[in-house]
Coordinates of C-alpha atoms in Angstrom, one line a residue:
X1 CA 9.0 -22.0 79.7
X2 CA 6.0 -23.9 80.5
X3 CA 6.8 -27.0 82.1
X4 CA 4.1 -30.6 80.7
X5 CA 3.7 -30.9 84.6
X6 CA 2.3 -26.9 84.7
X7 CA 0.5 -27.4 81.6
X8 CA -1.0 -30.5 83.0
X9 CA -2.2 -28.8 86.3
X10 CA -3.4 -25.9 84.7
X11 CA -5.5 -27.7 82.7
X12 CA -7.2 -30.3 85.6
X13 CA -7.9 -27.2 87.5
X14 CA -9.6 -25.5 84.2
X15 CA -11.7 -28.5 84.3
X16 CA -12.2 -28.5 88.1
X17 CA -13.8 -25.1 87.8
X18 CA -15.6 -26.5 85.0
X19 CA -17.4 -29.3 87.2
X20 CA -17.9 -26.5 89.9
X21 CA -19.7 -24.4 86.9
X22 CA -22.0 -27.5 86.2
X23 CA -23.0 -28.3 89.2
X24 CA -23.5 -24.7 90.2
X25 CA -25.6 -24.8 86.8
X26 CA -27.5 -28.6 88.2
X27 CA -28.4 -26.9 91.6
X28 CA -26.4 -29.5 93.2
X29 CA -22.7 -27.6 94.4
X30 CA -22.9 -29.2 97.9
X31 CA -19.8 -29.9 98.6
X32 CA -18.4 -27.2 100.3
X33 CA -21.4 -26.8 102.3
X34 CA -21.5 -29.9 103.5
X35 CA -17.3 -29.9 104.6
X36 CA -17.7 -26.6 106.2
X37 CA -20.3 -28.3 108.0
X38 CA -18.7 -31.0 109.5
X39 CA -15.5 -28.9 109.7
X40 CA -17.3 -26.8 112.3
X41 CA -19.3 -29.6 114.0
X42 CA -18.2 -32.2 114.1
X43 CA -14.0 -32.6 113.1
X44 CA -13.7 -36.2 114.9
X45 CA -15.8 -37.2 112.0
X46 CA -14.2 -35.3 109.2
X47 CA -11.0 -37.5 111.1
X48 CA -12.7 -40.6 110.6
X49 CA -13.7 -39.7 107.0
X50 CA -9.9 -39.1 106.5
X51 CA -9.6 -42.7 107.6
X52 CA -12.2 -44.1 105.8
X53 CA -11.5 -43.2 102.4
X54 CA -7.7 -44.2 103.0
X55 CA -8.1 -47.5 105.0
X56 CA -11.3 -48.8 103.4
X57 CA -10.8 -49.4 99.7
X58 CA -7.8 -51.6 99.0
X59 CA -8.5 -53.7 101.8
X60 CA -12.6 -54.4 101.3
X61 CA -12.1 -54.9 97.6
X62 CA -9.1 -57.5 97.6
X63 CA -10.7 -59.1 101.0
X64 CA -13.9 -59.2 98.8
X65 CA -12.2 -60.6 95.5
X66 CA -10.1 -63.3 97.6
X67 CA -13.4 -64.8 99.1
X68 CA -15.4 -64.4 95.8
X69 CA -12.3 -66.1 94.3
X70 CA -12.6 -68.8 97.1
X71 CA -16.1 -69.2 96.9
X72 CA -17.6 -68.4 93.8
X73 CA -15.4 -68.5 91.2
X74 CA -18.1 -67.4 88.2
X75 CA -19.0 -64.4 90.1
X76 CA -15.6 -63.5 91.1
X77 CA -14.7 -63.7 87.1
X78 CA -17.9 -61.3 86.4
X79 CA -16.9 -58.7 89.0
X80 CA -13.4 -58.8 87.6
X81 CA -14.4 -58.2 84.4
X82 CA -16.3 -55.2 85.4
X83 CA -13.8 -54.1 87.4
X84 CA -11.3 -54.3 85.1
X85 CA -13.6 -52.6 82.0
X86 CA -14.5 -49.8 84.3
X87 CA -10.3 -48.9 85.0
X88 CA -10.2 -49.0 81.2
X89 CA -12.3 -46.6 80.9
X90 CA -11.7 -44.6 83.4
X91 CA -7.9 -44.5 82.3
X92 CA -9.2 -43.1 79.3
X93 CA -11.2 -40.6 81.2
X94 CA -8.2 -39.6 83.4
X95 CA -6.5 -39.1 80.4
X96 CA -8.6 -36.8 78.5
X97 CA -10.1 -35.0 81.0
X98 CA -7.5 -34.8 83.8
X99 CA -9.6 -32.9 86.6
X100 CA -8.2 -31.5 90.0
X101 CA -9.6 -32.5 93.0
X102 CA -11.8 -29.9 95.2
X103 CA -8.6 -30.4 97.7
X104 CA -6.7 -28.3 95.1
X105 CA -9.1 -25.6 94.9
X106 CA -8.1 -23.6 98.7
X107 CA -10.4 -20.9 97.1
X108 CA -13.8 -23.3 97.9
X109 CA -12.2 -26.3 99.8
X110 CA -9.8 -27.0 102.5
X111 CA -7.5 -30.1 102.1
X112 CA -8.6 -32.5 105.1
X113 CA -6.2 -35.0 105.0
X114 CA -3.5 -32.1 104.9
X115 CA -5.0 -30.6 107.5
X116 CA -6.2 -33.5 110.1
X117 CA -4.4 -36.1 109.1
X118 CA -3.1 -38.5 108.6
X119 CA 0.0 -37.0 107.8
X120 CA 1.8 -40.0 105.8
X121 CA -0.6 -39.4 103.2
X122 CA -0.7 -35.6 102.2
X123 CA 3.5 -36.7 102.4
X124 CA 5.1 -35.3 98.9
X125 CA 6.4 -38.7 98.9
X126 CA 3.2 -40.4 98.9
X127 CA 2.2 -38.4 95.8
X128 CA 4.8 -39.6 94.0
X129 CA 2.8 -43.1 93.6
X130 CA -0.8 -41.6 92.2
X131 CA -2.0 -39.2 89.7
X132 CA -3.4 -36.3 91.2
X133 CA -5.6 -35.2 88.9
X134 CA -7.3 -38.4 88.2
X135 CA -10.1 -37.5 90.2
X136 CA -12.9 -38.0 87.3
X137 CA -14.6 -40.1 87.3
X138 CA -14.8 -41.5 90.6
X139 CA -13.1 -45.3 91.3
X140 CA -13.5 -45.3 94.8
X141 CA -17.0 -44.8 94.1
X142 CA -17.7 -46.8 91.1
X143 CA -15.9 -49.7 92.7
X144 CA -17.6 -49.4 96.1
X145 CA -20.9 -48.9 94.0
X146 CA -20.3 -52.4 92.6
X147 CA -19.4 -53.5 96.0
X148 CA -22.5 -52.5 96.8
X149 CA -24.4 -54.6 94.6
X150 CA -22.8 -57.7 94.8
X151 CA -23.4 -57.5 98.7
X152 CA -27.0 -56.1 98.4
X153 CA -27.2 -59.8 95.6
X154 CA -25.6 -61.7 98.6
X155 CA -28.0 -63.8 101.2
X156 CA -28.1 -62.2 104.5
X157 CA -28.8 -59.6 106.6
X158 CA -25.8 -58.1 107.6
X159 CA -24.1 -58.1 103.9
X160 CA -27.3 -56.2 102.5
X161 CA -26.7 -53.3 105.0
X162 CA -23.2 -53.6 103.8
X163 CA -24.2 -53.3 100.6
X164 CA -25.8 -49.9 101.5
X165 CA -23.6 -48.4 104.1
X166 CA -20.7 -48.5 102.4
X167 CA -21.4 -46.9 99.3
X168 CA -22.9 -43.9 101.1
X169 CA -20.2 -43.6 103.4
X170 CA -17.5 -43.4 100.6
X171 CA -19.8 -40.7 99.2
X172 CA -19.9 -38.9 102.2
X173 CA -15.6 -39.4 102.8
X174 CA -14.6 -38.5 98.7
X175 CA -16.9 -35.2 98.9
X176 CA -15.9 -34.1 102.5
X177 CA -12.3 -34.7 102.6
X178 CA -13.0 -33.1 99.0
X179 CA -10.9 -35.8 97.3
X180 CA -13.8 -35.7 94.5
X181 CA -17.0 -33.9 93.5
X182 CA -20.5 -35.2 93.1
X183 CA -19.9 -35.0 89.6
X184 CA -17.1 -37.4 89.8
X185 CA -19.2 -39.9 91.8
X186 CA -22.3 -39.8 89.0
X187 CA -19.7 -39.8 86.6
X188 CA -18.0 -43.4 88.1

């Protein structure tokens, strides 16, 4: 007897191989490429990547809402807003398209985080509080996209390179620690 859980997983990984298919058929299935690549060159980074797409995202967006909040209380209601329309929709999207990560898929990928650490979050405990196939579309990329272009709207230097940086290094950190495709990123 088929358990929802199997039935679930069988299906985000149906649709993972699906996303593989379409961006084999786009000319753009980099991802393995480029985490085999920095697998065998250069693993201190694939460590900090690790990192990055863990530490970075809950703490830049609530550090950013609380001084948005502080500061400028019309914007901070605009970027809520958006915020909060985009995790509607991508609720939806998790729903009816669950998708497994490339993490899941040993066949292409190899599970950073598993392997490199940090341990505490490949735990089987610390899956118990996300869905794992929830990988399309992309919220660490969507979010950090809109990051991106409130700091790029900001005055000053240093918050304009922010508002570039960042977005590219959470591309580079969800498609080398394969937490999410390319697909998943155009698709946030």
């Amino acid at each position: 007897k088929l358990a929802f859980s199997d039935f679930r997983e069988t299906i985000a990984l149906g649709n993972a191989r699906r996303i593989i298919s379409l961006e084999r058929s786009l000319g753009f299935f980099w991802e393995p490429e480029w985490q085999a690549w920095a697998i065998a060159s250069a693993k201190t980074v694939v460590v900090f990547l690790n990192w990055a797409y863990i530490v970075t995202f809950w703490p830049i967006i609530l550090t950013t809402a609380l001084v948005l909040y502080v500061v400028n209380r019309r914007r901070y209601v605009y970027y809520r807003s958006v915020v909060m329309l985009s995790f509607a929709f991508a609720l939806l999207g998790f729903m009816l398209f669950p998708l497994a990560p490339p993490r899941m898929l040993a066949d292409h990928f190899v599970d950073t985080i598993k392997t490199f650490g940090p341990a505490f979050y490949a735990s089987r405990e610390f899956a118990n509080y996300y869905n794992p196939y929830a990988a399309m579309p992309s919220l660490h990329f969507s979010w950090t996209i809109m990051l991106g272009v409130l700091f790029l709207r900001t005055p000053g230097k240093w918050t304009k390179v922010l508002g570039v940086l960042y977005p590219a290094l959470t591309l580079v950190a969800i498609t080398v620690t394969a937490n999410h495709y390319i697909m998943d990123a155009i698709g946030g």
